[in-house]
Amino acid sequence: MSYLDQQYREIITKAVIGKGRKFKQETNTITPAHRPSSILGCWIINHNYHAKLVKKDTVEIKGSYDINVWYAYNDNTKTEVVTERVEYCDHVPLSIRDKHHIGDECEVIAKVIQQPNCLECSIETKGNKIKVDAEREFLVEVIGETKISVKVDPKGKVYDDEDWDLAISDDEFDDIDPDFLDDHEEE
């Protein structure tokens, strides 16, 4: 019996060979130019990131974002916005991993589930710094080549191009309603 007569075939294809998810909370300390009296607002903008596979079971995400804090000072008589750039490096362990992948070349896709956002912004007890609690969450997928086995139907029919009748007859063509969308919209 030859290889082609067997009931299974091996197919090499690109597929998701690893997945992971990481939720992270962190506290950042910002030192404004003036001693803050109260916090008026806090927001996080300009999020950028890049992901790469650093180990067989870990994806590294390096990124940055800007924290903007609007605060009052001088006994709440003046206001100012302080901006600080935060850089981070998260290591996402792959909880699902295909050990049978082929080759070393992989593509990493990182999706943001939760953009970095401010949970709480407060003045530290010493009174001259601002504490910002932030959170973010990522889902990563690693795509690479893997081998799959497919069962072959030994009685399966092989179709020739002539077996497919894709031509439209004149009668079928005349039965087509060119205004089928207009009729549907009226209902």
PDB file of C-alpha atoms in Angstrom:
ATOM      1  CA  MET A   1       0.000   0.000   0.000  1.00  0.00           C
ATOM      2  CA  SER A   2       1.446   3.372  -1.003  1.00  0.00           C
ATOM      3  CA  TYR A   3       1.403   6.559   1.069  1.00  0.00           C
ATOM      4  CA  LEU A   4      -1.408   7.972  -1.078  1.00  0.00           C
ATOM      5  CA  ASP A   5      -3.573   4.930  -0.343  1.00  0.00           C
ATOM      6  CA  GLN A   6      -3.503   5.557   3.434  1.00  0.00           C
ATOM      7  CA  GLN A   7      -6.540   6.985   5.239  1.00  0.00           C
ATOM      8  CA  TYR A   8      -4.778  10.071   6.670  1.00  0.00           C
ATOM      9  CA  ARG A   9      -2.803  12.937   5.157  1.00  0.00           C
ATOM     10  CA  GLU A  10      -0.511  15.352   6.932  1.00  0.00           C
ATOM     11  CA  ILE A  11      -0.995  18.996   6.022  1.00  0.00           C
ATOM     12  CA  ILE A  12       1.396  21.783   6.989  1.00  0.00           C
ATOM     13  CA  THR A  13      -0.445  25.037   7.662  1.00  0.00           C
ATOM     14  CA  LYS A  14      -0.212  28.284   9.611  1.00  0.00           C
ATOM     15  CA  ALA A  15      -2.265  28.262  12.778  1.00  0.00           C
ATOM     16  CA  VAL A  16      -2.423  29.738  16.263  1.00  0.00           C
ATOM     17  CA  ILE A  17       0.214  27.777  18.157  1.00  0.00           C
ATOM     18  CA  GLY A  18       0.110  29.735  21.419  1.00  0.00           C
ATOM     19  CA  LYS A  19      -2.205  31.986  23.453  1.00  0.00           C
ATOM     20  CA  GLY A  20      -1.824  33.990  26.615  1.00  0.00           C
ATOM     21  CA  ARG A  21      -3.499  36.737  28.596  1.00  0.00           C
ATOM     22  CA  LYS A  22      -2.121  39.252  31.096  1.00  0.00           C
ATOM     23  CA  PHE A  23      -3.872  41.740  33.381  1.00  0.00           C
ATOM     24  CA  LYS A  24      -1.653  44.271  35.116  1.00  0.00           C
ATOM     25  CA  GLN A  25      -2.227  46.957  37.724  1.00  0.00           C
ATOM     26  CA  GLU A  26       0.522  49.338  38.738  1.00  0.00           C
ATOM     27  CA  THR A  27       1.053  52.526  40.660  1.00  0.00           C
ATOM     28  CA  ASN A  28       2.958  55.445  39.181  1.00  0.00           C
ATOM     29  CA  THR A  29       4.232  58.439  41.143  1.00  0.00           C
ATOM     30  CA  ILE A  30       4.249  61.864  39.517  1.00  0.00           C
ATOM     31  CA  THR A  31       6.070  64.883  40.910  1.00  0.00           C
ATOM     32  CA  PRO A  32       4.344  68.106  39.834  1.00  0.00           C
ATOM     33  CA  ALA A  33       6.012  71.531  39.762  1.00  0.00           C
ATOM     34  CA  HIS A  34       3.807  72.799  42.639  1.00  0.00           C
ATOM     35  CA  ARG A  35       2.473  71.224  45.828  1.00  0.00           C
ATOM     36  CA  PRO A  36      -1.037  69.963  44.874  1.00  0.00           C
ATOM     37  CA  SER A  37      -4.098  71.016  46.890  1.00  0.00           C
ATOM     38  CA  SER A  38      -6.583  68.750  45.079  1.00  0.00           C
ATOM     39  CA  ILE A  39      -6.879  66.501  42.019  1.00  0.00           C
ATOM     40  CA  LEU A  40      -9.270  67.762  39.361  1.00  0.00           C
ATOM     41  CA  GLY A  41      -8.843  65.001  36.780  1.00  0.00           C
ATOM     42  CA  CYS A  42      -6.599  62.261  35.468  1.00  0.00           C
ATOM     43  CA  TRP A  43      -6.491  60.560  32.073  1.00  0.00           C
ATOM     44  CA  ILE A  44      -4.168  58.292  30.112  1.00  0.00           C
ATOM     45  CA  ILE A  45      -3.504  58.842  26.388  1.00  0.00           C
ATOM     46  CA  ASN A  46      -1.046  58.005  23.579  1.00  0.00           C
ATOM     47  CA  HIS A  47      -0.728  54.280  24.251  1.00  0.00           C
ATOM     48  CA  ASN A  48       1.799  52.534  21.985  1.00  0.00           C
ATOM     49  CA  TYR A  49       3.164  48.994  22.253  1.00  0.00           C
ATOM     50  CA  HIS A  50       5.073  46.269  20.421  1.00  0.00           C
ATOM     51  CA  ALA A  51       5.045  42.519  21.115  1.00  0.00           C
ATOM     52  CA  LYS A  52       7.589  39.802  20.348  1.00  0.00           C
ATOM     53  CA  LEU A  53       8.241  36.195  21.316  1.00  0.00           C
ATOM     54  CA  VAL A  54      11.230  36.126  23.690  1.00  0.00           C
ATOM     55  CA  LYS A  55      11.077  32.501  24.853  1.00  0.00           C
ATOM     56  CA  LYS A  56       9.155  29.497  23.571  1.00  0.00           C
ATOM     57  CA  ASP A  57       6.461  30.140  26.150  1.00  0.00           C
ATOM     58  CA  THR A  58       6.645  33.918  26.801  1.00  0.00           C
ATOM     59  CA  VAL A  59       5.671  37.031  24.822  1.00  0.00           C
ATOM     60  CA  GLU A  60       7.201  40.371  25.771  1.00  0.00           C
ATOM     61  CA  ILE A  61       5.130  43.525  25.324  1.00  0.00           C
ATOM     62  CA  LYS A  62       7.020  46.811  25.530  1.00  0.00           C
ATOM     63  CA  GLY A  63       4.947  49.957  25.522  1.00  0.00           C
ATOM     64  CA  SER A  64       4.389  53.463  26.767  1.00  0.00           C
ATOM     65  CA  TYR A  65       1.607  55.912  27.526  1.00  0.00           C
ATOM     66  CA  ASP A  66       1.168  59.440  28.841  1.00  0.00           C
ATOM     67  CA  ILE A  67      -0.486  60.186  32.176  1.00  0.00           C
ATOM     68  CA  ASN A  68      -2.060  63.642  32.392  1.00  0.00           C
ATOM     69  CA  VAL A  69      -3.092  64.948  35.812  1.00  0.00           C
ATOM     70  CA  TRP A  70      -5.032  68.162  36.226  1.00  0.00           C
ATOM     71  CA  TYR A  71      -4.525  69.474  39.727  1.00  0.00           C
ATOM     72  CA  ALA A  72      -5.116  72.597  41.789  1.00  0.00           C
ATOM     73  CA  TYR A  73      -2.418  74.233  43.903  1.00  0.00           C
ATOM     74  CA  ASN A  74      -1.831  77.347  45.989  1.00  0.00           C
ATOM     75  CA  ASP A  75      -4.908  76.584  48.199  1.00  0.00           C
ATOM     76  CA  ASN A  76      -7.047  75.730  45.144  1.00  0.00           C
ATOM     77  CA  THR A  77      -6.540  79.145  43.498  1.00  0.00           C
ATOM     78  CA  LYS A  78      -4.515  77.991  40.483  1.00  0.00           C
ATOM     79  CA  THR A  79      -4.514  74.908  38.254  1.00  0.00           C
ATOM     80  CA  GLU A  80      -2.022  73.098  36.084  1.00  0.00           C
ATOM     81  CA  VAL A  81      -1.748  69.910  34.042  1.00  0.00           C
ATOM     82  CA  VAL A  82       1.306  67.732  34.557  1.00  0.00           C
ATOM     83  CA  THR A  83       2.166  65.047  31.979  1.00  0.00           C
ATOM     84  CA  GLU A  84       4.447  62.105  32.539  1.00  0.00           C
ATOM     85  CA  ARG A  85       5.438  59.396  30.071  1.00  0.00           C
ATOM     86  CA  VAL A  86       5.344  55.865  31.502  1.00  0.00           C
ATOM     87  CA  GLU A  87       7.211  52.992  29.868  1.00  0.00           C
ATOM     88  CA  TYR A  88       6.464  49.371  30.701  1.00  0.00           C
ATOM     89  CA  CYS A  89       7.551  45.852  29.816  1.00  0.00           C
ATOM     90  CA  ASP A  90       5.068  43.027  30.431  1.00  0.00           C
ATOM     91  CA  HIS A  91       5.911  39.344  30.071  1.00  0.00           C
ATOM     92  CA  VAL A  92       2.860  37.305  29.033  1.00  0.00           C
ATOM     93  CA  PRO A  93       3.157  33.554  29.669  1.00  0.00           C
ATOM     94  CA  LEU A  94       1.516  31.354  27.045  1.00  0.00           C
ATOM     95  CA  SER A  95      -1.127  29.234  28.740  1.00  0.00           C
ATOM     96  CA  ILE A  96      -1.881  27.335  25.513  1.00  0.00           C
ATOM     97  CA  ARG A  97       1.098  26.126  23.493  1.00  0.00           C
ATOM     98  CA  ASP A  98       1.364  23.723  20.527  1.00  0.00           C
ATOM     99  CA  LYS A  99       4.541  21.735  21.099  1.00  0.00           C
ATOM    100  CA  HIS A 100       4.390  20.243  17.593  1.00  0.00           C
ATOM    101  CA  HIS A 101       4.945  23.427  15.627  1.00  0.00           C
ATOM    102  CA  ILE A 102       7.478  23.457  12.813  1.00  0.00           C
ATOM    103  CA  GLY A 103      10.343  25.930  12.494  1.00  0.00           C
ATOM    104  CA  ASP A 104      11.317  28.937  14.559  1.00  0.00           C
ATOM    105  CA  GLU A 105       9.578  31.718  12.635  1.00  0.00           C
ATOM    106  CA  CYS A 106       6.484  32.982  14.415  1.00  0.00           C
ATOM    107  CA  GLU A 107       4.204  35.986  14.162  1.00  0.00           C
ATOM    108  CA  VAL A 108       2.938  37.569  17.385  1.00  0.00           C
ATOM    109  CA  ILE A 109      -0.399  39.366  17.568  1.00  0.00           C
ATOM    110  CA  ALA A 110      -1.136  41.362  20.718  1.00  0.00           C
ATOM    111  CA  LYS A 111      -4.670  42.664  21.230  1.00  0.00           C
ATOM    112  CA  VAL A 112      -5.513  45.204  23.902  1.00  0.00           C
ATOM    113  CA  ILE A 113      -8.468  43.975  25.956  1.00  0.00           C
ATOM    114  CA  GLN A 114      -8.265  46.918  28.375  1.00  0.00           C
ATOM    115  CA  GLN A 115      -6.474  50.090  27.296  1.00  0.00           C
ATOM    116  CA  PRO A 116      -4.396  51.634  30.078  1.00  0.00           C
ATOM    117  CA  ASN A 117      -6.758  53.654  32.224  1.00  0.00           C
ATOM    118  CA  CYS A 118      -6.697  55.417  35.574  1.00  0.00           C
ATOM    119  CA  LEU A 119      -8.324  53.589  38.482  1.00  0.00           C
ATOM    120  CA  GLU A 120      -7.498  56.160  41.148  1.00  0.00           C
ATOM    121  CA  CYS A 121      -5.507  59.359  41.392  1.00  0.00           C
ATOM    122  CA  SER A 122      -4.610  60.802  44.793  1.00  0.00           C
ATOM    123  CA  ILE A 123      -2.167  63.076  46.583  1.00  0.00           C
ATOM    124  CA  GLU A 124       0.400  61.158  48.632  1.00  0.00           C
ATOM    125  CA  THR A 125       0.304  61.622  52.393  1.00  0.00           C
ATOM    126  CA  LYS A 126       3.493  63.723  52.297  1.00  0.00           C
ATOM    127  CA  GLY A 127       1.560  66.066  50.000  1.00  0.00           C
ATOM    128  CA  ASN A 128       4.093  66.844  47.278  1.00  0.00           C
ATOM    129  CA  LYS A 129       3.560  63.907  44.913  1.00  0.00           C
ATOM    130  CA  ILE A 130       0.620  62.430  43.018  1.00  0.00           C
ATOM    131  CA  LYS A 131      -0.069  58.692  43.011  1.00  0.00           C
ATOM    132  CA  VAL A 132      -1.833  57.205  39.946  1.00  0.00           C
ATOM    133  CA  ASP A 133      -3.172  53.633  39.980  1.00  0.00           C
ATOM    134  CA  ALA A 134      -3.557  52.292  36.443  1.00  0.00           C
ATOM    135  CA  GLU A 135      -4.600  49.017  34.798  1.00  0.00           C
ATOM    136  CA  ARG A 136      -4.181  47.363  31.376  1.00  0.00           C
ATOM    137  CA  GLU A 137      -4.846  43.945  29.850  1.00  0.00           C
ATOM    138  CA  PHE A 138      -3.551  42.111  26.765  1.00  0.00           C
ATOM    139  CA  LEU A 139      -4.403  38.962  24.844  1.00  0.00           C
ATOM    140  CA  VAL A 140      -1.565  37.520  22.743  1.00  0.00           C
ATOM    141  CA  GLU A 141      -1.608  34.928  19.979  1.00  0.00           C
ATOM    142  CA  VAL A 142       1.437  33.303  18.405  1.00  0.00           C
ATOM    143  CA  ILE A 143       1.010  32.141  14.813  1.00  0.00           C
ATOM    144  CA  GLY A 144       3.362  29.607  13.262  1.00  0.00           C
ATOM    145  CA  GLU A 145       3.533  26.547  11.066  1.00  0.00           C
ATOM    146  CA  THR A 146       2.178  23.277  12.397  1.00  0.00           C
ATOM    147  CA  LYS A 147       1.249  19.882  11.041  1.00  0.00           C
ATOM    148  CA  ILE A 148      -2.296  18.548  11.105  1.00  0.00           C
ATOM    149  CA  SER A 149      -3.646  15.133  10.097  1.00  0.00           C
ATOM    150  CA  VAL A 150      -6.749  14.875   7.958  1.00  0.00           C
ATOM    151  CA  LYS A 151      -8.772  11.717   7.401  1.00  0.00           C
ATOM    152  CA  VAL A 152      -9.270  10.912   3.733  1.00  0.00           C
ATOM    153  CA  ASP A 153     -12.498   9.351   2.483  1.00  0.00           C
ATOM    154  CA  PRO A 154     -11.304   6.409   0.362  1.00  0.00           C
ATOM    155  CA  LYS A 155     -14.615   6.422  -1.510  1.00  0.00           C
ATOM    156  CA  GLY A 156     -14.562  10.162  -2.029  1.00  0.00           C
ATOM    157  CA  LYS A 157     -15.417  11.410  -5.478  1.00  0.00           C
ATOM    158  CA  VAL A 158     -12.877  13.349  -7.488  1.00  0.00           C
ATOM    159  CA  TYR A 159     -14.575  16.119  -9.422  1.00  0.00           C
ATOM    160  CA  ASP A 160     -13.457  17.330 -12.788  1.00  0.00           C
ATOM    161  CA  ASP A 161     -14.114  20.856 -13.938  1.00  0.00           C
ATOM    162  CA  GLU A 162     -16.749  19.480 -16.273  1.00  0.00           C
ATOM    163  CA  ASP A 163     -18.705  18.050 -13.324  1.00  0.00           C
ATOM    164  CA  TRP A 164     -19.541  21.540 -12.100  1.00  0.00           C
ATOM    165  CA  ASP A 165     -22.333  23.170 -14.067  1.00  0.00           C
ATOM    166  CA  LEU A 166     -21.793  26.803 -13.264  1.00  0.00           C
ATOM    167  CA  ALA A 167     -23.329  28.252 -16.396  1.00  0.00           C
ATOM    168  CA  ILE A 168     -26.593  30.183 -16.135  1.00  0.00           C
ATOM    169  CA  SER A 169     -29.214  29.464 -18.752  1.00  0.00           C
ATOM    170  CA  ASP A 170     -31.174  32.239 -20.436  1.00  0.00           C
ATOM    171  CA  ASP A 171     -34.328  31.170 -18.556  1.00  0.00           C
ATOM    172  CA  GLU A 172     -32.534  31.368 -15.193  1.00  0.00           C
ATOM    173  CA  PHE A 173     -31.067  34.726 -16.141  1.00  0.00           C
ATOM    174  CA  ASP A 174     -34.546  36.089 -17.019  1.00  0.00           C
ATOM    175  CA  ASP A 175     -35.884  34.998 -13.605  1.00  0.00           C
ATOM    176  CA  ILE A 176     -33.413  37.222 -11.721  1.00  0.00           C
ATOM    177  CA  ASP A 177     -35.133  40.228 -10.112  1.00  0.00           C
ATOM    178  CA  PRO A 178     -32.771  43.223 -10.434  1.00  0.00           C
ATOM    179  CA  ASP A 179     -34.817  45.193  -7.857  1.00  0.00           C
ATOM    180  CA  PHE A 180     -34.724  42.556  -5.108  1.00  0.00           C
ATOM    181  CA  LEU A 181     -33.189  45.029  -2.650  1.00  0.00           C
ATOM    182  CA  ASP A 182     -35.899  47.630  -3.245  1.00  0.00           C
ATOM    183  CA  ASP A 183     -38.631  45.019  -2.640  1.00  0.00           C
ATOM    184  CA  HIS A 184     -37.004  43.972   0.636  1.00  0.00           C
ATOM    185  CA  GLU A 185     -36.696  47.529   1.961  1.00  0.00           C
ATOM    186  CA  GLU A 186     -40.449  48.169   1.526  1.00  0.00           C
ATOM    187  CA  GLU A 187     -41.365  45.281   3.868  1.00  0.00           C
TER     188      GLU A 187
END
